[in-house]
Short mmCIF file of C-alpha atoms and ligand atoms in Angstrom, two decimals:
data_model
loop_
_atom_site.label_atom_id
_atom_site.label_comp_id
_atom_site.label_asym_id
_atom_site.label_seq_id
_atom_site.Cartn_x
_atom_site.Cartn_y
_atom_site.Cartn_z
CA MET P 175 14.60 34.36 15.04
CA SER P 176 13.95 30.65 15.16
CA LYS P 177 10.81 29.01 16.51
CA GLN P 178 11.51 26.51 19.25
CA PHE P 179 9.80 23.07 19.38
CA ASP P 180 10.36 19.84 21.28
CA VAL P 181 9.79 17.75 18.15
CA VAL P 182 9.91 18.73 14.47
CA VAL P 183 8.51 16.22 11.97
CA ILE P 184 9.61 16.60 8.34
CA GLY P 185 6.95 15.08 6.06
CA GLY P 186 3.20 14.93 6.59
CA GLY P 187 2.38 11.51 5.10
CA PRO P 188 0.99 8.66 7.24
CA GLY P 189 4.36 8.24 8.98
CA GLY P 190 4.86 11.95 9.68
CA TYR P 191 1.42 13.29 10.57
CA ILE P 192 0.66 10.33 12.82
CA ALA P 193 4.04 10.73 14.60
CA ALA P 194 3.24 14.44 15.08
CA ILE P 195 -0.20 13.75 16.55
CA ARG P 196 1.10 11.03 18.89
CA ALA P 197 3.98 13.27 20.07
CA ALA P 198 1.48 16.09 20.74
CA GLN P 199 -0.77 13.68 22.67
CA LEU P 200 2.25 12.88 24.84
CA GLY P 201 2.59 16.54 25.77
CA PHE P 202 5.31 17.74 23.39
CA ASN P 203 5.30 21.05 21.53
CA VAL P 204 5.33 19.72 17.94
CA ALA P 205 5.76 21.11 14.41
CA CYS P 206 5.00 19.19 11.22
CA ILE P 207 6.41 20.39 7.88
CA ASP P 208 4.96 19.14 4.61
CA GLU P 209 5.50 20.47 1.11
CA TRP P 210 2.74 18.73 -0.90
CA LYS P 211 0.62 21.27 -2.81
CA ASN P 212 -2.95 20.88 -4.02
CA ASP P 213 -3.91 22.17 -7.49
CA LYS P 214 -4.41 25.66 -6.04
CA GLY P 215 -0.98 25.68 -4.41
CA GLY P 216 -2.41 25.17 -0.92
CA PRO P 217 -1.34 22.51 1.59
CA ALA P 218 -2.30 18.90 0.91
CA PRO P 219 -0.91 16.84 3.81
CA GLY P 220 -1.23 13.07 3.78
CA GLY P 221 1.72 12.34 1.51
CA THR P 222 1.81 9.77 -1.25
CA CYS P 223 -0.83 7.73 0.56
CA THR P 224 -3.49 10.44 0.52
CA ASN P 225 -2.59 12.29 -2.68
CA VAL P 226 -1.34 9.71 -5.18
CA GLY P 227 -1.43 6.35 -3.42
CA CYS P 228 -3.69 4.36 -1.13
CA ILE P 229 -6.70 6.66 -1.05
CA PRO P 230 -7.11 7.77 -4.71
CA SER P 231 -6.35 4.26 -5.98
CA LYS P 232 -9.09 2.83 -3.75
CA ALA P 233 -11.53 5.53 -4.96
CA LEU P 234 -10.89 4.56 -8.61
CA LEU P 235 -11.03 0.86 -7.79
CA GLN P 236 -14.44 1.40 -6.19
CA SER P 237 -15.84 3.39 -9.14
CA SER P 238 -14.53 0.95 -11.73
CA GLU P 239 -15.85 -2.01 -9.73
CA HIS P 240 -19.33 -0.45 -9.63
CA TYR P 241 -19.10 -0.03 -13.41
CA GLU P 242 -18.04 -3.63 -13.92
CA HIS P 243 -20.88 -4.86 -11.71
CA ALA P 244 -23.39 -2.73 -13.58
CA ALA P 245 -22.06 -3.92 -16.96
CA HIS P 246 -21.66 -7.61 -16.22
CA HIS P 247 -23.28 -8.71 -12.97
CA PHE P 248 -26.44 -6.67 -12.32
CA GLY P 249 -28.32 -8.89 -14.76
CA ASP P 250 -27.87 -11.84 -12.35
CA HIS P 251 -29.82 -9.83 -9.76
CA GLY P 252 -32.65 -9.08 -12.20
CA ILE P 253 -31.53 -5.50 -12.75
CA THR P 254 -31.52 -4.27 -16.33
CA LEU P 255 -29.66 -1.14 -17.29
CA ASN P 256 -29.94 0.41 -20.70
CA ASP P 257 -27.39 2.77 -22.13
CA LEU P 258 -24.73 2.29 -19.43
CA LYS P 259 -22.04 4.98 -19.69
CA MET P 260 -18.84 5.79 -17.87
CA ASP P 261 -18.00 9.45 -17.32
CA VAL P 262 -14.26 9.20 -16.62
CA SER P 263 -13.84 12.87 -15.76
CA LYS P 264 -16.61 12.59 -13.14
CA MET P 265 -14.95 9.48 -11.70
CA VAL P 266 -11.61 11.32 -11.49
CA GLY P 267 -13.38 14.36 -10.00
CA ARG P 268 -14.93 12.16 -7.30
CA LYS P 269 -11.50 10.69 -6.59
CA ASN P 270 -10.11 14.22 -6.23
CA SER P 271 -12.82 15.17 -3.76
CA VAL P 272 -12.15 12.02 -1.70
CA VAL P 273 -8.47 13.08 -1.60
CA LYS P 274 -9.42 16.61 -0.55
CA GLN P 275 -11.65 15.33 2.26
CA ASN P 276 -8.63 13.43 3.57
CA ASN P 277 -6.26 16.43 3.19
CA ASP P 278 -8.74 18.62 5.08
CA GLY P 279 -9.26 15.93 7.70
CA ILE P 280 -5.50 15.78 8.39
CA LEU P 281 -5.23 19.59 8.67
CA TYR P 282 -8.14 19.47 11.14
CA LEU P 283 -6.49 16.68 13.17
CA LEU P 284 -3.17 18.55 13.35
CA LYS P 285 -4.98 21.66 14.57
CA LYS P 286 -7.10 19.71 17.05
CA ASN P 287 -3.93 18.22 18.53
CA LYS P 288 -2.19 21.63 18.58
CA VAL P 289 0.51 20.60 16.12
CA SER P 290 1.97 23.66 14.35
CA PHE P 291 1.78 22.98 10.60
CA PHE P 292 4.29 24.54 8.18
CA HIS P 293 3.63 24.31 4.44
CA GLY P 294 6.95 24.12 2.63
CA ARG P 295 10.15 22.15 2.27
CA GLY P 296 12.03 21.30 5.44
CA SER P 297 15.80 20.91 5.33
CA PHE P 298 18.52 20.40 7.89
CA ALA P 299 20.49 23.65 8.43
CA LYS P 300 22.88 22.65 11.20
CA ALA P 301 23.27 20.99 14.56
CA VAL P 302 22.93 23.46 17.42
CA GLU P 303 23.40 23.04 21.13
CA GLY P 304 20.83 20.54 22.34
CA GLY P 305 19.25 19.93 18.95
CA TYR P 306 18.95 20.86 15.30
CA GLU P 307 18.03 23.86 13.21
CA ILE P 308 15.58 23.20 10.38
CA ASN P 309 14.85 25.63 7.55
CA VAL P 310 11.38 25.76 6.07
CA ALA P 311 11.14 27.13 2.52
CA GLY P 312 7.54 27.78 1.55
CA ALA P 313 5.29 30.78 1.01
CA ALA P 314 7.18 32.19 3.98
CA SER P 315 10.64 31.17 5.18
CA GLU P 316 10.96 29.98 8.75
CA VAL P 317 13.69 28.59 10.95
CA LEU P 318 12.69 25.98 13.53
CA THR P 319 14.81 24.38 16.23
CA ALA P 320 14.08 21.17 18.11
CA LYS P 321 15.77 18.59 20.27
CA HIS P 322 14.12 15.76 18.31
CA VAL P 323 13.61 15.55 14.55
CA ILE P 324 11.53 12.81 12.92
CA VAL P 325 12.21 12.42 9.19
CA ALA P 326 9.23 10.98 7.28
CA THR P 327 9.91 12.17 3.73
CA GLY P 328 8.55 9.05 2.02
CA SER P 329 9.35 7.73 -1.44
CA ASN P 330 9.00 8.44 -5.16
CA ALA P 331 8.21 6.16 -8.10
CA ARG P 332 11.24 4.48 -9.69
CA ALA P 333 11.59 5.26 -13.41
CA LEU P 334 12.82 2.79 -16.02
CA PRO P 335 16.31 3.75 -17.22
CA GLY P 336 15.93 5.73 -20.45
CA ALA P 337 12.17 6.24 -20.02
CA ALA P 338 11.57 9.25 -17.78
CA PHE P 339 8.00 9.85 -16.60
CA ASP P 340 6.22 12.47 -18.73
CA GLU P 341 2.89 11.72 -16.97
CA GLU P 342 1.18 11.93 -20.39
CA LYS P 343 2.22 8.67 -21.98
CA ILE P 344 4.79 7.22 -19.58
CA LEU P 345 3.03 7.31 -16.24
CA SER P 346 4.05 6.91 -12.64
CA ASN P 347 1.35 6.24 -10.03
CA ASP P 348 0.64 9.99 -10.17
CA GLY P 349 -0.24 10.05 -13.89
CA ALA P 350 -1.95 6.65 -13.68
CA LEU P 351 -4.46 8.16 -11.25
CA ARG P 352 -5.18 11.11 -13.57
CA ILE P 353 -5.84 9.43 -16.93
CA GLY P 354 -8.64 11.49 -18.49
CA ALA P 355 -10.13 8.92 -20.90
CA VAL P 356 -10.01 5.14 -21.10
CA PRO P 357 -6.96 4.22 -23.21
CA ALA P 358 -7.68 1.54 -25.84
CA ARG P 359 -4.37 -0.21 -25.05
CA LEU P 360 -2.62 0.16 -21.73
CA GLY P 361 0.77 -1.30 -20.91
CA VAL P 362 1.88 -1.85 -17.33
CA ILE P 363 5.46 -2.67 -16.38
CA GLY P 364 5.55 -4.50 -13.05
CA SER P 365 2.94 -6.91 -11.72
CA GLY P 366 3.20 -5.80 -8.09
CA VAL P 367 0.48 -4.19 -5.99
CA ILE P 368 0.35 -0.87 -7.87
CA GLY P 369 0.50 -2.44 -11.34
CA LEU P 370 -2.28 -4.89 -10.51
CA GLU P 371 -4.53 -2.27 -8.92
CA MET P 372 -4.08 0.30 -11.71
CA GLY P 373 -4.29 -2.35 -14.43
CA SER P 374 -7.57 -3.59 -12.91
CA VAL P 375 -9.11 -0.10 -12.85
CA TRP P 376 -8.54 0.55 -16.57
CA ARG P 377 -9.28 -3.04 -17.64
CA ARG P 378 -12.70 -2.79 -15.96
CA LEU P 379 -13.40 0.40 -17.89
CA GLY P 380 -12.60 -1.22 -21.23
CA ALA P 381 -8.84 -0.89 -21.81
CA GLU P 382 -6.89 -3.84 -23.21
CA VAL P 383 -4.27 -4.22 -20.49
CA THR P 384 -0.94 -6.04 -20.85
CA ILE P 385 1.28 -6.41 -17.81
CA LEU P 386 4.98 -7.10 -18.36
CA GLU P 387 6.92 -8.55 -15.44
CA ALA P 388 10.68 -9.15 -15.15
CA MET P 389 10.34 -11.92 -12.57
CA PRO P 390 9.68 -15.42 -13.94
CA GLY P 391 6.66 -15.92 -11.65
CA PHE P 392 3.63 -14.03 -10.38
CA LEU P 393 3.43 -12.30 -6.96
CA THR P 394 6.41 -14.17 -5.57
CA ALA P 395 6.02 -12.50 -2.15
CA ALA P 396 2.55 -14.05 -1.71
CA ASP P 397 1.76 -17.64 -0.80
CA GLU P 398 2.11 -19.75 -3.95
CA GLY P 399 -1.42 -21.13 -3.70
CA VAL P 400 -2.87 -17.63 -3.40
CA ALA P 401 -0.76 -16.29 -6.28
CA LYS P 402 -1.90 -19.18 -8.51
CA GLU P 403 -5.58 -18.63 -7.71
CA ALA P 404 -5.30 -14.86 -8.22
CA LEU P 405 -3.49 -15.22 -11.55
CA LYS P 406 -6.23 -17.57 -12.76
CA ALA P 407 -8.92 -15.03 -11.80
CA PHE P 408 -7.10 -12.01 -13.31
CA THR P 409 -6.41 -13.86 -16.56
CA LYS P 410 -10.09 -14.88 -16.79
CA GLN P 411 -11.05 -11.23 -16.36
CA GLY P 412 -8.93 -10.34 -19.40
CA LEU P 413 -5.67 -9.00 -17.95
CA LYS P 414 -2.79 -10.23 -20.10
CA PHE P 415 0.50 -11.12 -18.43
CA GLU P 416 4.00 -11.84 -19.68
CA PHE P 417 6.60 -12.99 -17.17
CA GLY P 418 10.38 -13.16 -17.37
CA VAL P 419 10.65 -10.21 -19.76
CA LYS P 420 13.69 -8.02 -20.22
CA ILE P 421 12.84 -4.51 -21.42
CA SER P 422 15.35 -3.11 -23.89
CA LYS P 423 13.69 0.13 -25.06
CA VAL P 424 10.69 2.35 -24.44
CA ASP P 425 9.92 4.66 -27.35
CA ALA P 426 7.37 7.40 -26.77
CA GLU P 427 8.31 9.50 -29.80
CA GLY P 428 5.31 8.58 -31.98
CA GLU P 429 1.54 8.49 -31.29
CA GLY P 430 1.69 6.05 -28.41
CA VAL P 431 4.43 4.11 -26.67
CA VAL P 432 6.33 1.13 -28.10
CA VAL P 433 8.01 -1.18 -25.61
CA SER P 434 10.72 -3.47 -26.98
CA TYR P 435 11.62 -6.47 -24.87
CA ALA P 436 12.96 -10.01 -24.87
CA ASN P 437 10.23 -12.42 -23.77
CA ALA P 438 10.78 -15.47 -21.56
CA LYS P 439 11.81 -17.50 -24.63
CA GLY P 440 14.45 -14.89 -25.46
CA GLU P 441 12.59 -13.64 -28.57
CA GLU P 442 12.77 -9.90 -29.28
CA VAL P 443 9.19 -8.56 -29.42
CA THR P 444 7.39 -5.22 -29.18
CA LEU P 445 4.23 -4.04 -27.47
CA ALA P 446 2.46 -0.94 -28.80
CA VAL P 447 0.19 0.84 -26.32
CA ASP P 448 -1.46 4.23 -25.92
CA LYS P 449 -0.21 4.70 -22.40
CA LEU P 450 2.36 2.94 -20.24
CA ILE P 451 2.27 2.72 -16.45
CA VAL P 452 5.68 1.99 -14.94
CA SER P 453 5.32 0.44 -11.50
CA ILE P 454 8.67 -1.20 -10.80
CA GLY P 455 9.11 -0.08 -7.20
CA ARG P 456 9.82 3.10 -5.28
CA VAL P 457 12.92 4.93 -4.13
CA ALA P 458 13.42 6.66 -0.79
CA ASN P 459 12.97 10.43 -0.99
CA THR P 460 15.52 12.71 0.62
CA ILE P 461 15.44 15.37 -2.12
CA GLY P 462 15.96 18.79 -0.56
CA LEU P 463 16.35 17.42 2.97
CA ASN P 464 20.04 18.37 3.03
CA PRO P 465 21.17 15.41 5.16
CA GLU P 466 24.83 16.35 4.53
CA ALA P 467 24.47 19.50 6.66
CA VAL P 468 24.25 17.38 9.80
CA GLY P 469 25.92 14.15 8.62
CA LEU P 470 22.72 12.07 8.48
CA GLN P 471 23.70 8.65 7.10
CA LEU P 472 22.03 7.16 4.01
CA ASP P 473 22.73 3.69 2.60
CA GLU P 474 23.71 2.85 -1.00
CA ARG P 475 20.03 2.74 -2.03
CA GLY P 476 19.35 6.20 -0.59
CA LEU P 477 17.40 4.93 2.44
CA ILE P 478 18.07 6.66 5.76
CA VAL P 479 19.97 4.18 7.92
CA VAL P 480 18.06 3.34 11.12
CA ASP P 481 18.25 0.69 13.81
CA ALA P 482 15.33 -1.48 14.94
CA GLU P 483 13.95 1.50 16.90
CA CYS P 484 14.10 3.96 13.96
CA LYS P 485 17.09 5.80 15.48
CA THR P 486 19.47 7.27 12.88
CA ASN P 487 23.21 7.76 13.35
CA LEU P 488 22.50 11.17 14.93
CA PRO P 489 21.30 11.64 18.52
CA GLY P 490 17.72 12.91 18.56
CA VAL P 491 17.14 12.29 14.81
CA TRP P 492 14.69 9.51 13.94
CA ALA P 493 13.30 8.31 10.60
CA VAL P 494 10.14 6.36 9.77
CA GLY P 495 8.08 5.03 6.85
CA ASP P 496 9.08 4.61 3.21
CA VAL P 497 12.36 6.51 3.68
CA VAL P 498 13.73 3.67 5.86
CA ARG P 499 14.08 -0.11 5.50
CA GLY P 500 11.05 -2.41 5.64
CA PRO P 501 7.86 -2.73 3.63
CA MET P 502 6.61 0.43 1.91
CA LEU P 503 3.13 0.37 3.46
CA ALA P 504 1.14 3.21 5.01
CA HIS P 505 0.23 1.26 8.15
CA LYS P 506 3.89 0.31 8.72
CA ALA P 507 4.80 4.02 8.47
CA GLU P 508 2.05 4.91 10.96
CA GLU P 509 3.11 2.25 13.47
CA GLU P 510 6.71 3.46 13.30
CA GLY P 511 5.56 7.06 13.78
CA VAL P 512 3.62 6.16 16.93
CA ALA P 513 6.48 4.02 18.28
CA VAL P 514 9.06 6.80 17.76
CA ALA P 515 6.88 9.44 19.48
CA GLU P 516 6.49 7.06 22.42
CA ARG P 517 10.24 6.33 22.56
CA ILE P 518 10.97 10.08 22.63
CA ALA P 519 8.63 10.22 25.64
CA GLY P 520 10.65 7.45 27.32
CA GLN P 521 8.04 4.78 26.63
CA HIS P 522 8.55 1.41 24.95
CA GLY P 523 7.03 1.88 21.51
CA HIS P 524 7.04 -1.34 19.51
CA VAL P 525 6.37 -2.41 15.91
CA ASN P 526 5.91 -6.11 15.27
CA PHE P 527 7.15 -6.66 11.71
CA ALA P 528 5.97 -10.29 11.85
CA THR P 529 2.31 -9.25 11.97
CA ILE P 530 2.17 -6.46 9.41
CA PRO P 531 -0.66 -7.32 7.01
CA TRP P 532 -0.27 -7.05 3.21
CA VAL P 533 -3.25 -6.25 1.03
CA ILE P 534 -3.89 -5.95 -2.71
CA TYR P 535 -7.25 -4.33 -3.44
CA THR P 536 -8.00 -6.06 -6.72
CA SER P 537 -10.98 -8.31 -7.29
CA PRO P 538 -10.49 -10.87 -5.86
CA GLU P 539 -8.69 -9.07 -3.06
CA ILE P 540 -5.48 -10.62 -1.76
CA ALA P 541 -4.36 -10.30 1.87
CA TRP P 542 -1.94 -12.09 4.10
CA VAL P 543 -0.09 -11.94 7.38
CA GLY P 544 2.83 -14.02 8.60
CA ARG P 545 4.83 -16.56 6.67
CA THR P 546 3.94 -18.25 3.38
CA GLU P 547 4.05 -22.00 2.82
CA GLN P 548 7.21 -21.65 0.71
CA GLN P 549 8.91 -19.62 3.49
CA LEU P 550 8.03 -22.24 6.11
CA LYS P 551 9.45 -24.97 3.87
CA ALA P 552 12.63 -22.95 3.30
CA ASP P 553 12.95 -22.32 7.06
CA GLY P 554 12.45 -26.05 7.76
CA VAL P 555 9.44 -25.43 10.01
CA ALA P 556 7.05 -28.35 10.49
CA TYR P 557 3.55 -27.00 9.81
CA LYS P 558 -0.04 -28.04 9.17
CA SER P 559 -2.29 -26.25 6.70
CA GLY P 560 -6.03 -25.85 6.35
CA GLN P 561 -7.97 -24.23 3.52
CA PHE P 562 -11.61 -23.32 2.98
CA PRO P 563 -13.10 -22.11 -0.34
CA PHE P 564 -15.51 -19.17 -0.55
CA LEU P 565 -17.54 -21.42 -2.89
CA ALA P 566 -18.75 -23.22 0.25
CA ASN P 567 -19.56 -20.01 2.15
CA GLY P 568 -23.23 -18.91 2.19
CA ARG P 569 -22.54 -15.18 2.36
CA ALA P 570 -20.12 -15.37 -0.59
CA ARG P 571 -22.81 -17.18 -2.63
CA ALA P 572 -25.37 -14.51 -1.71
CA LEU P 573 -22.88 -11.80 -2.70
CA GLY P 574 -22.26 -13.57 -5.99
CA ASP P 575 -18.51 -13.67 -5.41
CA THR P 576 -17.20 -17.13 -4.61
CA THR P 577 -13.66 -16.82 -5.98
CA GLY P 578 -10.79 -17.88 -3.75
CA PHE P 579 -10.21 -19.25 -0.28
CA VAL P 580 -8.82 -18.70 3.21
CA LYS P 581 -5.71 -20.67 4.10
CA PHE P 582 -4.22 -21.20 7.55
CA LEU P 583 -0.69 -22.35 8.31
CA ALA P 584 -0.09 -23.50 11.88
CA ASP P 585 2.83 -25.00 13.78
CA ALA P 586 2.68 -28.81 13.53
CA THR P 587 3.36 -29.25 17.24
CA THR P 588 1.93 -26.24 19.06
CA ASP P 589 -0.84 -25.30 16.56
CA GLU P 590 0.26 -21.62 16.81
CA ILE P 591 -0.84 -19.69 13.73
CA LEU P 592 2.20 -18.96 11.52
CA GLY P 593 0.46 -17.40 8.53
CA VAL P 594 -2.98 -16.66 7.12
CA HIS P 595 -3.47 -16.13 3.38
CA ILE P 596 -6.69 -14.98 1.78
CA VAL P 597 -7.71 -14.51 -1.83
CA GLY P 598 -11.35 -13.57 -2.28
CA PRO P 599 -14.06 -11.06 -1.39
CA MET P 600 -13.21 -8.52 1.35
CA ALA P 601 -9.88 -10.17 2.12
CA SER P 602 -8.67 -6.69 3.21
CA GLU P 603 -11.17 -6.71 6.09
CA LEU P 604 -10.99 -10.42 6.90
CA ILE P 605 -7.23 -10.32 7.46
CA SER P 606 -7.63 -8.21 10.63
CA GLU P 607 -8.92 -11.18 12.60
CA ALA P 608 -5.80 -13.12 11.66
CA VAL P 609 -3.54 -10.19 12.64
CA VAL P 610 -5.19 -9.94 16.06
CA ALA P 611 -4.96 -13.71 16.52
CA MET P 612 -1.26 -13.76 15.63
CA GLU P 613 -0.51 -10.76 17.90
CA PHE P 614 -2.02 -12.77 20.76
CA LYS P 615 -0.11 -15.89 19.64
CA ALA P 616 -3.38 -17.74 19.10
CA SER P 617 -3.58 -21.31 17.85
CA ALA P 618 -5.68 -22.35 14.85
CA GLU P 619 -7.99 -24.09 17.32
CA ASP P 620 -8.59 -20.76 19.14
CA ILE P 621 -10.10 -19.33 15.94
CA ALA P 622 -11.95 -22.56 15.23
CA ARG P 623 -13.65 -22.37 18.65
CA ILE P 624 -14.71 -18.68 18.39
CA CYS P 625 -18.34 -17.97 17.42
CA HIS P 626 -18.47 -16.17 14.04
CA ALA P 627 -21.62 -14.43 12.79
CA HIS P 628 -23.73 -16.28 10.24
CA PRO P 629 -23.90 -15.70 7.37
CA SER P 630 -20.58 -13.90 7.04
CA LEU P 631 -17.41 -14.19 5.02
CA SER P 632 -15.56 -14.51 8.33
CA GLU P 633 -17.06 -18.00 8.68
CA ALA P 634 -14.59 -19.00 5.94
CA THR P 635 -11.80 -17.94 8.32
CA LYS P 636 -13.22 -20.12 11.10
CA GLU P 637 -13.66 -23.04 8.69
CA ALA P 638 -10.08 -22.68 7.40
CA ALA P 639 -8.92 -22.85 11.03
CA LEU P 640 -11.06 -25.99 11.46
CA ALA P 641 -9.51 -27.38 8.27
CA VAL P 642 -6.08 -27.34 9.97
CA ASP P 643 -7.47 -30.14 12.16
CA LYS P 644 -9.26 -31.75 9.16
CA ARG P 645 -12.73 -31.07 10.59
CA THR P 646 -14.47 -28.46 8.45
CA LEU P 647 -18.23 -28.43 9.02
CA ASN P 648 -19.40 -26.99 5.70
CA PHE P 649 -17.03 -28.51 3.16
C1 FAD T 67 -0.56 3.89 -6.13
C2 FAD T 67 -0.19 3.53 -4.72
C3 FAD T 67 -1.08 2.82 -3.95
C4 FAD T 67 -0.75 2.49 -2.64
N1 FAD T 67 -1.66 1.79 -1.92
C5 FAD T 67 -1.36 1.45 -0.66
C6 FAD T 67 -2.31 0.76 0.13
O1 FAD T 67 -3.42 0.46 -0.32
N2 FAD T 67 -1.98 0.45 1.41
C7 FAD T 67 -0.75 0.78 1.93
O2 FAD T 67 -0.49 0.47 3.10
N3 FAD T 67 0.17 1.44 1.21
C8 FAD T 67 -0.11 1.79 -0.06
N4 FAD T 67 0.80 2.50 -0.79
C9 FAD T 67 2.09 2.85 -0.15
C10 FAD T 67 1.92 4.07 0.77
O3 FAD T 67 1.40 5.13 0.03
C11 FAD T 67 3.24 4.46 1.41
O4 FAD T 67 3.82 3.33 2.04
C12 FAD T 67 3.05 5.55 2.44
O5 FAD T 67 2.50 6.70 1.85
C13 FAD T 67 4.39 5.91 3.11
O6 FAD T 67 4.16 6.92 4.05
P1 FAD T 67 5.30 7.94 4.46
O7 FAD T 67 4.70 8.83 5.49
O8 FAD T 67 6.54 7.22 4.77
O9 FAD T 67 5.63 8.78 3.14
P2 FAD T 67 4.72 9.60 2.13
O10 FAD T 67 3.32 9.20 2.18
O11 FAD T 67 5.42 9.54 0.81
O12 FAD T 67 4.77 11.08 2.68
C14 FAD T 67 5.94 11.84 2.67
C15 FAD T 67 5.55 13.31 2.71
O13 FAD T 67 6.71 14.09 2.98
C16 FAD T 67 6.73 15.22 2.13
N5 FAD T 67 8.12 15.64 2.01
C17 FAD T 67 9.14 14.98 1.46
N6 FAD T 67 10.30 15.67 1.63
C18 FAD T 67 9.98 16.80 2.29
C19 FAD T 67 10.71 17.90 2.80
N7 FAD T 67 12.03 17.95 2.65
N8 FAD T 67 10.05 18.88 3.44
C20 FAD T 67 8.70 18.81 3.62
N9 FAD T 67 7.95 17.78 3.18
C21 FAD T 67 8.59 16.79 2.54
C22 FAD T 67 6.11 14.72 0.84
O14 FAD T 67 5.64 15.81 0.06
C23 FAD T 67 4.99 13.85 1.39
O15 FAD T 67 3.85 14.62 1.63
C24 FAD T 67 0.49 2.87 -2.09
C25 FAD T 67 1.40 3.60 -2.86
C26 FAD T 67 1.07 3.93 -4.16
C27 FAD T 67 2.05 4.73 -4.96
#
């Protein structure tokens, strides 16, 4: 006997659980199926983001940053610490409890919103009159039917060909977040967000970290000025980078891992490390979903094919988040989840891809929204730019962190903000003002004329907006 719902959501990550809550708020009878298990086999909703992504990585970044401050910067404040130690297992335990708080919080939110939660794997069984039948395979087997199905099954780490993850020596993001002791030598393949964040954690705790990158340049998606400043800061901290490499072999047979590769000069070299994090991108996850049963269309990369509104090729079947096109970011998944629930309710849900912020939580943090200077040049857009360094910001000096700057790019004629790029302290928080401004189609002058609290890092944002008109007040 099947259980009848208006909406069934498959996947309880940020895309899925948020879609389920929004659909329930709109009055639908909603089920959410998620298969993630905690270490006791119980439910752990929240997906990659909560279990092995955004949240645990930020917990480890915070702990390792405290350690680095205590080891290298407390002295500047007159604080002396003797016998400083790092208890890695306690740090990882704290990270696990932060994850659990989030898992429990999501279960509470689903219950509060009267979403029926099913712990297990959801798969398409067949199309039935007026909807779809979904099997749930978990501790108990269930059959659910619904007129609308939202697929939010997320993504998995991409492995290097010939170097499968063993999570002991060759690590995906999952293993990278569970390392039990600081490795003396850590290799990272891929200098994207995950590689930089994980590399920073273990470098701060004492590992010698080498990052190998296939692209000839650093952070090519970011504004060139920001990427240059960040690379300078990371290199000064001790992260080692090699760009333009071509990996030929990863050998994990012996004690550690030996990576053979051709460097940018074409020379064959090797890197011996104790552990290797492979962070070369992620692949859409439709394992076990059984899309063939209903004819759900995937593209050649395994992504579920959707239109601009997240509609698939099947009536009533929608897909959101990492399993569809677009940036693999938790907040993008959430926005799509909300928009789809609203569209099912006949409303006009909308996601503005032009104002999705990007953040890298290293130190300095990197954040941006809108177009980069190199994109504007390529698009032939006439623009003005303004930049303000944190070195000239009173709050940054008081914090003891003056690395980086805020940079504004505005239309040469209308002054509309086209992009804001930040490298420096709390860039992740500062970027929100720029996102709001761009959503409201603000001009640089709008920001320049708004009163910002003193002393605050946000004054650097105001000053960068003033710099567009060449009239900074503090630089
Ligand atoms: C190390 C790391 C750090 C990151 N940091 C950030 C960050 O700081 N900010 C940011 O925005 N993004 C970050 N991301 C990316 C972010 O985690 C993803 O973009 C986000 O989780 C995507 O959400 P989603 O709901 O689409 O999928 P997911 O979070 O992957 O959730 C999918 C869920 O569906 C479940 N599932 C899959 N198939 C089935 C099935 N058939 N039946 C039942 N359940 C199923 C999975 O078990 C999972 O729980 C990070 C990623 C990693 C790996």
